[in-house]
Amino acid sequence: MAAAAPSPDPLDVAAEATRGLRGLSTELTARLPRLLEAMRALGTGPDAHTVLDRIVRTAAELVGARRAAIGVHHAEGDAAAGQGLADVVTYGETEADREGCAELLAEARRTGVPSAAGPQGSYLAVPLRVGEETFGTLCLAGKRDGGPFTESDRHLVEVLATEAGIAIGHTRVQGATRQRERWIEGAVAVTQALLSGGAGDSAVGGMGGGPSVVAEKVRELADAAVGIVLLPEDGGGGLKVAAVAADEPSGLLGTALPARSPAVPRLLAGQPVLIEDPAADPLLGTSAPGRYGPSLMVPLSSGDRVLGALATARERGGRPFTASERALAAQFAAQVAIALVLAEAQRDRERLVVLEERDRIARDLHDLVVQRLFAAAMLLESAERRSDAPEVRARIERAVEELGATIQEVRTAIYALQQAPPETPAGLRGRVLREVRAAAVPLGFQPSLTFVGPVDDQVGPMTGAHLVAALREALSNAFRHARAQRIEVVVDATARLADGRPAVRLTVADDGVGVPAGGRRSGLANLARRAEALGGSSAFGPGLGEGGRGTAVTWEAPLPGEGA
C-alpha cells in the first residue's frame, strides 16, 4: 500500500493563501488576526463531526453570515459515493435558518463552486479540498447586516476552506487508522480465543462456542445491529446460521440461506456480497427481516477452502458500509478462517495424542491383563478338577466365573478405548451410550453397559436403528413397570442365532417385579415385531434378582452384509 502523502504545513498554507490578500481593504486586513486564530483552532477537535461543526461556525462568524452548512462527500470508492453526502453540519441563528441550510447545499450542487452567485451576492459557496481532492462544500447565506457578500468575504472563506480541508483530511486519516487498529485487535482477540480452546471443542464443523465469539466481535467492530456466522448446510448446499449476536432475539439462529440464493455461490466462491436493502435485494433469494438495513457478507476462506461466511447488518436507514469497512471486514474474515483452520489442526493433534495413548492402553490391557487373567482362570480350573471337597470346588468355580466376567469387562474397556473420544460419540456405540445415559434420569440410577465385539464395525445402519429403538423400549418398560434397582445392558456383536448365523444380541436385564401373569405385553410385542422384521427374534426370561426375580429381555437380529 502506498504511503499517504504528508499533509501540508498549516502555516505554509496560510502564508500562501494570504499572499493574495496584500493590498486589499483595511477591513480585510483587520480581520486577518481573527482568521489566523480560527485556523489555529480548527484541527483540535476530537472527531470529524466536531471539526466540521467548528469550521461552519467559524466561517459564519468570520463573514457575518446568518446561516452556513458543510456537506462532506463520501470517501472515494465508498458504496454510497454519488448517492448524497456522508455528513452534513449546519449553523443558524434561528431554527428557520438551520432548516434552510439543506437548500444551500442543493444550490451549491446546481451552480457549482466556488461561487458568489445569487441575488445581490447573498449566497457564497467554496470547495473544501487538499491538493486535487475535494472533501466537500462550505456554503454561507444571508449577511447579518443585510448586505451582499464581498470579494473580501470570499477570500477569507477560501483561506479558511483550505485549512478546513487539511483538518478534515487529517481527521479522516486518524479515523481510518483507529478503525484499522480496532479490526486488527479484534482479529487478534478472536484468534487467541479460538486457539486457546476457550471458544469451543470443535473448530470448524460447529466450532463449539466459536461462532458466538466471532459473531459478537464482527458486530462490535462493524458498529452494526447484528453479527452472524453461517456454516455450510449438511447436504443442502446452502449456508445455515450457526450464531447470532444482537441486542434482541432475531429469530435467525438455525435458519438457512438456501443454495438457490444468488448470494450463496458467490460466498462459496470466496466473493463478498454487499446488500443495501435485505428486504428487497434479490441476492438473498429469501425474505429477510425488515428490521435490518445495509448488510455485508464476507466469506470465511483460507486458501481454496471456504469454511462459511460472516454477515453483519445495520439498522434500517443506517449508513452504508464504506469501501474501507468492506476491506477490513474481508481481512478480518480471512484471519478468522486461518485461526479456525489452525484450531482444527491443533485439536486434531490433541485427539491424535489421546487416541495413541488409548491405543497403547488397549494393547497393554489385551497383551498383559487379559492374558494373566486367562492364566489365573486356567490354574483355578486345574485346581478345581483336582479337588475332592465340594465346598472348595464351588468356591473355585465361582472365582472362575468372576474372572470370566472381569475378562469380559476388560474387553469392553478395550473396545471403548479403540473408539473415538467420548466428546464426539459416533456410530451405534455412541447412540447406545446416549440412550443408557438418558435413562438414568427417570430411573434414578445409571444402568451398567457392556459391549462385546466391534459393534460399530459389524452392525449395519438399519439393524442398528432397530436395536436402538428396542433398547429404548426395553428401558422404558423397566422404568414404568419393573420398579428395578439394578439394570444391566449388553450389546454383543459376536452372538449367533440358533441356525448359526452371525448376529447382534441386545440383553436388558433387571431385578424388578418381573412380567405379571396376564398383564399387558404390548412393549414386548413391539420388540418381537422389530426383530422378526430383520429375521431375528425376541424373548424374555428370568432377571437379575435373587431366584431369578425381574426380567431379562433378549433381542437379536442377524448381521447383514451392509454392516460388514
XYZ file of C-alpha atoms in Angstrom:
564
model
C 0.000 0.000 0.000
C 1.460 3.363 -0.988
C 2.284 5.724 1.858
C -0.112 8.620 2.293
C 1.246 11.980 1.111
C 2.271 14.198 4.054
C -0.220 16.893 4.986
C 0.898 20.446 4.102
C 2.071 22.596 6.984
C -0.917 24.788 8.028
C 1.344 27.829 8.445
C 2.702 27.405 4.908
C -0.830 27.088 3.570
C -1.922 30.186 5.471
C 1.095 32.171 4.262
C 0.489 31.161 0.647
C -3.202 31.932 0.845
C -2.696 35.351 2.440
C -0.135 36.499 -0.143
C -3.053 37.122 -2.480
C -4.690 39.338 0.134
C -1.983 42.000 0.126
C -3.166 45.350 -0.937
C -6.768 44.585 -0.119
C -9.042 46.673 2.058
C -8.296 47.796 5.574
C -11.423 45.894 6.624
C -9.967 42.621 5.344
C -6.589 43.279 6.922
C -8.270 43.941 10.252
C -9.960 40.562 10.092
C -6.752 38.600 9.374
C -5.807 38.015 13.062
C -9.249 36.588 13.613
C -8.816 34.365 10.566
C -5.449 33.083 11.764
C -6.822 32.370 15.237
C -9.724 30.456 13.657
C -7.284 28.443 11.517
C -5.206 27.558 14.571
C -8.221 26.137 16.395
C -9.646 24.101 13.505
C -7.586 20.943 13.879
C -8.078 20.463 17.624
C -11.389 18.576 17.500
C -11.620 15.009 18.853
C -13.528 13.710 15.817
C -14.541 14.663 12.278
C -18.016 15.917 13.194
C -16.635 18.234 15.882
C -14.139 19.664 13.402
C -16.910 20.264 10.859
C -19.082 21.986 13.443
C -16.172 24.275 14.380
C -15.499 25.092 10.717
C -19.073 26.043 9.905
C -19.434 28.232 12.999
C -16.086 29.945 12.399
C -16.941 30.686 8.750
C -20.309 32.196 9.649
C -18.846 34.383 12.379
C -15.912 35.464 10.192
C -18.055 36.935 7.410
C -21.168 37.737 9.441
C -23.474 35.107 7.853
C -26.768 34.179 9.470
C -26.593 30.577 8.301
C -23.986 28.160 6.985
C -23.661 24.496 6.040
C -20.958 21.966 5.192
C -21.619 18.897 3.102
C -18.851 16.272 3.158
C -18.540 13.849 0.257
C -18.172 10.102 0.682
C -14.604 8.847 0.503
C -13.546 7.657 -2.919
C -14.643 4.073 -3.523
C -17.453 4.056 -0.958
C -20.594 2.163 -1.909
C -22.710 5.278 -1.399
C -20.463 7.613 -3.412
C -22.613 9.670 -5.719
C -25.712 8.931 -3.609
C -25.694 12.009 -1.390
C -23.367 13.277 1.307
C -21.512 11.372 4.004
C -22.095 14.095 6.610
C -23.901 17.430 6.825
C -23.289 20.045 9.534
C -25.337 23.222 9.740
C -25.294 26.520 11.616
C -28.056 29.057 12.007
C -29.089 31.789 14.370
C -32.705 30.574 14.360
C -34.465 27.264 13.778
C -35.729 28.541 10.441
C -32.148 29.396 9.429
C -30.957 25.879 10.287
C -33.818 24.228 8.419
C -32.931 26.196 5.302
C -29.302 25.005 5.237
C -30.121 21.971 3.098
C -31.173 24.398 0.361
C -27.676 25.919 0.472
C -26.021 22.612 -0.333
C -28.566 21.835 -3.039
C -27.892 25.228 -4.618
C -24.137 24.547 -4.487
C -24.644 21.254 -6.343
C -26.661 23.065 -9.015
C -24.387 26.044 -9.554
C -21.004 24.582 -8.766
C -18.273 26.049 -6.552
C -16.556 28.386 -5.946
C -19.445 30.753 -6.341
C -20.634 34.124 -5.152
C -23.812 33.912 -7.175
C -27.335 34.585 -6.025
C -29.415 37.729 -5.757
C -27.150 40.686 -4.868
C -24.395 38.315 -3.782
C -26.452 36.867 -0.894
C -25.019 33.381 -1.341
C -21.419 32.145 -1.125
C -20.010 28.622 -1.695
C -16.406 27.358 -1.755
C -14.925 23.847 -2.015
C -13.093 22.092 0.826
C -10.058 20.489 -0.755
C -6.442 19.469 -0.291
C -4.472 19.451 -3.491
C -6.686 17.945 -6.166
C -9.003 16.075 -3.779
C -12.289 17.736 -2.852
C -13.729 16.733 0.530
C -16.910 18.749 0.424
C -18.528 22.175 0.140
C -18.867 25.121 2.525
C -21.921 27.319 1.890
C -22.977 30.575 3.560
C -26.042 32.782 3.105
C -27.683 35.933 4.498
C -25.357 38.626 5.830
C -26.387 39.898 9.252
C -26.084 43.496 8.048
C -28.369 42.777 5.100
C -25.658 43.489 2.535
C -24.111 41.209 -0.078
C -21.044 39.016 0.339
C -17.971 40.894 -0.835
C -14.806 39.818 -2.589
C -13.024 40.173 0.761
C -15.524 37.721 2.283
C -14.823 35.233 -0.487
C -11.052 35.475 0.004
C -11.373 34.952 3.754
C -13.658 31.943 3.329
C -11.336 30.407 0.710
C -8.379 30.645 3.096
C -10.481 29.130 5.866
C -11.747 26.398 3.491
C -8.174 25.453 2.571
C -7.257 24.963 6.197
C -10.573 23.202 6.816
C -9.809 20.749 4.027
C -6.483 19.933 5.660
C -8.189 19.454 9.044
C -10.845 17.156 7.562
C -8.251 15.141 5.686
C -6.148 14.775 8.804
C -9.172 13.704 10.841
C -10.114 11.140 8.208
C -6.617 9.659 8.253
C -6.692 9.451 12.047
C -10.149 7.861 11.978
C -9.091 5.309 9.362
C -6.007 4.458 11.427
C -8.038 3.973 14.604
C -10.580 1.886 12.714
C -7.870 -0.328 11.221
C -6.316 -0.799 14.667
C -9.685 -1.861 16.111
C -10.192 -4.507 13.427
C -6.650 -5.814 13.871
C -7.079 -6.001 17.648
C -10.428 -7.753 17.145
C -8.869 -10.348 14.846
C -6.113 -10.964 17.390
C -8.660 -11.392 20.204
C -10.728 -13.894 18.195
C -7.614 -15.813 17.156
C -6.488 -16.083 20.770
C -9.952 -17.252 21.858
C -10.124 -19.926 19.162
C -6.579 -21.216 19.657
C -6.797 -21.208 23.442
C -9.672 -23.681 23.334
C -11.984 -21.276 25.169
C -14.261 -20.874 22.162
C -15.312 -24.476 21.915
C -14.172 -28.004 21.247
C -14.676 -28.160 17.523
C -13.101 -25.550 15.330
C -14.977 -25.699 12.061
C -17.926 -28.042 11.949
C -19.916 -26.330 14.674
C -16.937 -24.597 16.249
C -18.277 -25.163 19.778
C -18.697 -21.618 21.147
C -16.510 -20.199 18.389
C -19.354 -18.856 16.222
C -20.734 -16.814 19.114
C -17.336 -15.239 19.765
C -16.874 -14.368 16.096
C -20.438 -13.077 15.624
C -20.221 -10.760 18.637
C -16.825 -9.427 17.598
C -17.790 -8.654 13.977
C -20.921 -6.901 15.190
C -18.880 -4.768 17.576
C -16.199 -3.891 15.015
C -18.671 -3.033 12.257
C -20.767 -0.873 14.608
C -23.747 -2.906 13.417
C -27.060 -4.113 14.791
C -26.351 -7.812 14.256
C -23.424 -10.154 13.644
C -23.976 -13.581 12.080
C -21.852 -16.666 11.383
C -23.041 -19.018 8.640
C -21.682 -22.533 8.109
C -22.284 -24.950 5.220
C -25.599 -26.769 5.499
C -25.357 -30.555 5.709
C -26.414 -31.969 2.365
C -28.370 -28.875 1.368
C -25.708 -26.898 -0.438
C -26.748 -23.703 1.348
C -25.491 -21.858 4.414
C -27.006 -22.254 7.876
C -26.931 -19.630 10.633
C -24.735 -21.063 13.397
C -24.558 -17.996 15.652
C -26.256 -14.606 16.001
C -25.164 -11.648 18.115
C -27.812 -8.952 18.625
C -29.366 -6.934 21.425
C -32.765 -8.504 20.841
C -33.807 -12.004 19.677
C -33.706 -12.070 15.887
C -35.200 -15.484 15.114
C -32.333 -16.107 12.670
C -30.486 -18.835 14.582
C -30.815 -22.149 12.761
C -32.334 -20.661 9.616
C -30.714 -21.403 6.265
C -29.743 -19.355 3.264
C -30.760 -21.811 0.527
C -28.470 -22.899 -2.281
C -30.803 -21.191 -4.776
C -29.958 -17.806 -3.277
C -27.641 -15.919 -5.675
C -25.533 -14.887 -2.676
C -24.557 -18.476 -1.780
C -22.477 -19.379 -4.864
C -20.712 -16.028 -4.638
C -19.806 -16.576 -0.993
C -18.737 -20.177 -1.586
C -16.570 -18.896 -4.450
C -14.820 -16.580 -1.988
C -16.516 -13.331 -3.072
C -18.051 -10.736 -0.707
C -21.682 -9.694 -1.039
C -22.907 -6.151 -0.313
C -26.661 -5.673 0.159
C -28.144 -2.193 0.506
C -31.663 -3.369 1.392
C -32.041 -7.009 2.560
C -35.830 -6.793 2.379
C -35.774 -6.098 -1.344
C -32.392 -7.252 -2.659
C -32.769 -10.386 -4.860
C -29.299 -11.586 -3.845
C -30.713 -13.248 -0.744
C -33.312 -15.274 -2.591
C -35.470 -15.254 0.518
C -37.380 -12.784 2.636
C -35.144 -11.020 5.152
C -36.162 -9.441 8.457
C -37.375 -5.930 7.748
C -35.599 -4.517 10.793
C -32.175 -4.545 9.101
C -30.708 -2.161 6.568
C -27.333 -2.149 4.766
C -25.746 -5.588 5.038
C -22.344 -7.057 4.296
C -21.442 -10.721 3.832
C -17.849 -11.920 3.523
C -16.575 -15.496 3.082
C -14.594 -17.316 5.738
C -11.985 -18.597 3.322
C -8.473 -19.930 3.778
C -6.713 -20.664 0.518
C -9.152 -22.582 -1.670
C -11.222 -23.717 1.298
C -14.398 -21.823 2.259
C -15.450 -22.623 5.827
C -18.578 -20.463 5.854
C -19.390 -16.761 5.898
C -19.678 -13.756 8.190
C -22.615 -11.382 7.872
C -23.328 -8.097 9.595
C -26.119 -5.569 9.152
C -27.025 -2.123 10.410
C -30.453 -0.858 11.353
C -32.808 0.188 8.580
C -31.810 3.646 7.421
C -28.288 3.173 8.781
C -25.244 4.357 6.907
C -23.876 2.106 4.163
C -20.654 0.151 4.586
C -17.709 2.107 3.234
C -15.011 0.695 0.982
C -12.614 0.768 3.923
C -15.033 -1.151 6.143
C -15.599 -3.757 3.436
C -11.858 -4.280 3.039
C -11.314 -4.513 6.801
C -14.185 -6.985 7.210
C -12.738 -9.176 4.440
C -9.312 -9.125 6.105
C -10.903 -9.933 9.472
C -12.786 -12.895 7.954
C -9.592 -14.205 6.334
C -7.788 -14.017 9.680
C -10.657 -15.783 11.449
C -10.635 -18.527 8.802
C -6.911 -19.062 9.325
C -7.471 -19.222 13.084
C -10.246 -21.789 12.603
C -8.033 -23.973 10.416
C -5.185 -23.715 12.931
C -7.565 -24.502 15.803
C -8.878 -27.506 13.903
C -5.331 -28.745 13.264
C -4.430 -28.149 16.913
C -7.418 -30.154 18.106
C -6.662 -32.913 15.598
C -3.152 -33.164 17.023
C -4.557 -33.309 20.550
C -7.037 -36.008 19.526
C -4.249 -37.970 17.853
C -2.194 -37.886 21.050
C -5.236 -39.077 23.026
C -6.011 -41.836 20.541
C -2.410 -43.019 20.508
C -2.420 -43.175 24.302
C -5.755 -45.001 24.341
C -4.422 -47.454 21.768
C -1.344 -48.090 23.932
C -3.528 -48.692 26.984
C -5.760 -51.052 24.985
C -2.738 -53.049 23.803
C -1.385 -53.288 27.344
C -4.754 -54.451 28.636
C -5.056 -57.054 25.902
C -1.480 -58.298 25.952
C -0.884 -58.249 29.703
C -4.008 -58.064 31.829
C -6.304 -60.346 29.810
C -3.603 -62.987 29.351
C -2.817 -63.014 33.067
C -6.498 -63.318 33.914
C -6.810 -66.225 31.484
C -3.796 -67.885 33.072
C -5.284 -67.421 36.555
C -8.595 -68.895 35.403
C -6.848 -71.931 33.907
C -4.918 -72.519 37.125
C -8.143 -72.371 39.107
C -9.888 -74.772 36.725
C -6.988 -77.175 37.120
C -7.220 -76.883 40.902
C -10.960 -77.454 40.728
C -10.504 -80.766 38.889
C -8.024 -81.980 41.483
C -10.113 -81.029 44.490
C -12.424 -83.582 46.106
C -14.098 -81.150 48.508
C -17.463 -79.903 47.112
C -17.209 -76.617 49.005
C -13.757 -75.886 47.595
C -14.876 -76.816 44.073
C -17.867 -74.472 44.387
C -15.688 -71.589 45.523
C -13.185 -72.205 42.753
C -15.993 -72.352 40.199
C -17.351 -69.043 41.460
C -13.877 -67.488 41.265
C -13.531 -68.708 37.668
C -16.887 -67.146 36.828
C -15.792 -63.860 38.393
C -12.577 -63.950 36.366
C -14.601 -64.592 33.221
C -16.796 -61.592 33.953
C -13.720 -59.476 34.661
C -12.167 -60.539 31.358
C -15.369 -59.521 29.558
C -15.370 -56.105 31.275
C -11.737 -55.554 30.334
C -12.539 -56.447 26.728
C -15.373 -53.935 26.792
C -12.941 -51.311 28.057
C -10.529 -52.253 25.259
C -13.236 -51.789 22.617
C -14.217 -48.459 24.183
C -10.618 -47.264 24.123
C -10.402 -48.071 20.409
C -13.362 -45.783 19.632
C -13.436 -42.022 19.096
C -13.026 -39.821 22.198
C -16.176 -39.533 24.342
C -16.812 -35.895 23.426
C -17.656 -36.956 19.862
C -19.504 -40.316 20.148
C -20.240 -41.744 16.736
C -21.904 -44.834 15.321
C -24.047 -47.370 17.131
C -21.884 -47.375 20.248
C -22.395 -43.653 20.768
C -26.156 -43.901 20.224
C -26.460 -46.754 22.729
C -24.395 -44.799 25.241
C -26.689 -41.797 24.877
C -29.826 -43.927 25.396
C -28.425 -45.553 28.539
C -27.254 -42.212 29.971
C -30.643 -40.633 29.227
C -32.425 -43.494 31.027
C -30.542 -42.670 34.240
C -32.689 -39.558 34.755
C -36.106 -41.261 35.137
C -34.619 -44.398 36.732
C -32.646 -42.534 39.376
C -29.537 -44.666 38.803
C -27.149 -45.444 35.953
C -27.668 -48.813 34.230
C -24.491 -50.769 33.571
C -23.489 -51.186 29.930
C -21.278 -53.790 28.266
C -20.232 -54.006 24.628
C -18.978 -57.281 23.218
C -17.127 -57.249 19.912
C -16.644 -54.463 17.356
C -20.230 -53.184 17.458
C -19.739 -50.191 15.150
C -17.933 -52.243 12.508
C -20.269 -55.242 12.426
C -23.795 -53.849 12.838
C -25.373 -52.201 9.784
C -27.349 -48.943 9.919
C -30.811 -50.494 9.601
C -30.145 -53.154 12.225
C -28.542 -50.507 14.434
C -31.602 -48.267 14.191
C -33.911 -51.126 15.232
C -31.558 -52.109 18.050
C -31.567 -48.582 19.491
C -35.364 -48.474 19.261
C -35.563 -51.870 21.005
C -33.205 -50.640 23.740
C -35.339 -47.556 24.262
C -38.490 -49.725 24.516
C -36.873 -52.127 26.981
C -35.538 -49.348 29.222
C -38.931 -47.624 29.130
C -40.639 -50.840 30.213
C -38.160 -51.254 33.066
C -38.812 -47.711 34.256
C -42.594 -47.832 34.010
C -43.311 -51.359 35.257
C -40.314 -53.106 36.805
C -39.519 -50.882 39.812
C -35.952 -52.113 39.411
C -32.899 -51.160 41.466
C -30.412 -52.602 39.004
C -30.330 -52.873 35.227
C -27.647 -54.401 33.029
C -27.444 -53.757 29.289
C -25.282 -55.897 26.996
C -24.773 -55.391 23.267
C -22.985 -58.418 21.798
C -21.786 -58.257 18.192
C -20.269 -61.762 18.394
C -23.548 -63.639 19.042
C -25.020 -66.316 16.805
C -28.597 -67.277 16.053
C -29.911 -70.782 16.583
C -29.122 -71.623 12.949
C -25.505 -70.482 13.361
C -25.720 -67.159 11.534
C -23.695 -64.249 12.988
C -25.936 -61.908 14.937
C -26.050 -58.950 17.261
C -27.781 -59.583 20.566
C -29.209 -56.983 22.939
C -29.916 -58.025 26.503
C -31.624 -55.766 29.041
C -31.923 -57.449 32.432
C -33.324 -56.029 35.696
C -34.072 -57.106 39.260
C -37.621 -55.720 39.343
C -41.004 -57.328 39.844
C -40.955 -59.289 36.599
C -43.674 -59.670 33.983
C -47.020 -60.201 35.749
C -49.183 -63.067 34.568
C -51.992 -61.815 32.370
C -50.561 -58.290 32.248
C -50.227 -56.106 29.131
C -47.307 -57.081 26.937
C -47.574 -54.545 24.107
C -43.968 -53.415 24.659
C -42.652 -56.969 24.355
C -44.759 -57.452 21.243
C -43.192 -54.355 19.693
C -39.737 -55.764 20.386
C -40.649 -59.053 18.746
C -42.030 -57.344 15.629
C -38.830 -55.308 15.201
C -36.652 -58.404 15.498
C -38.822 -60.523 13.163
C -38.763 -57.789 10.527
C -34.996 -58.323 10.345
C -35.134 -62.108 10.510
C -34.389 -62.295 14.222
C -36.328 -62.897 17.412
C -37.075 -61.525 20.865
C -37.809 -63.278 24.137
C -37.828 -62.684 27.885
C -36.779 -64.744 30.859
C -35.635 -64.581 34.499
C -33.953 -61.414 35.693
C -31.030 -60.431 37.895
C -32.712 -60.640 41.276
C -32.439 -63.419 43.797
C -34.081 -66.536 42.495
C -34.404 -65.030 39.033
C -36.557 -62.126 40.177
C -37.053 -59.496 37.493
C -36.926 -59.763 33.734
C -34.219 -60.274 31.132
C -35.277 -59.210 27.627
C -33.219 -60.659 24.775
C -33.444 -59.121 21.293
C -31.328 -60.428 18.432
C -31.041 -59.952 14.696
C -28.679 -61.324 12.033
C -25.723 -59.222 10.962
C -26.483 -58.010 7.421
C -23.880 -57.778 4.702
C -24.228 -53.971 4.683
C -22.837 -53.848 8.192
C -19.583 -55.533 7.291
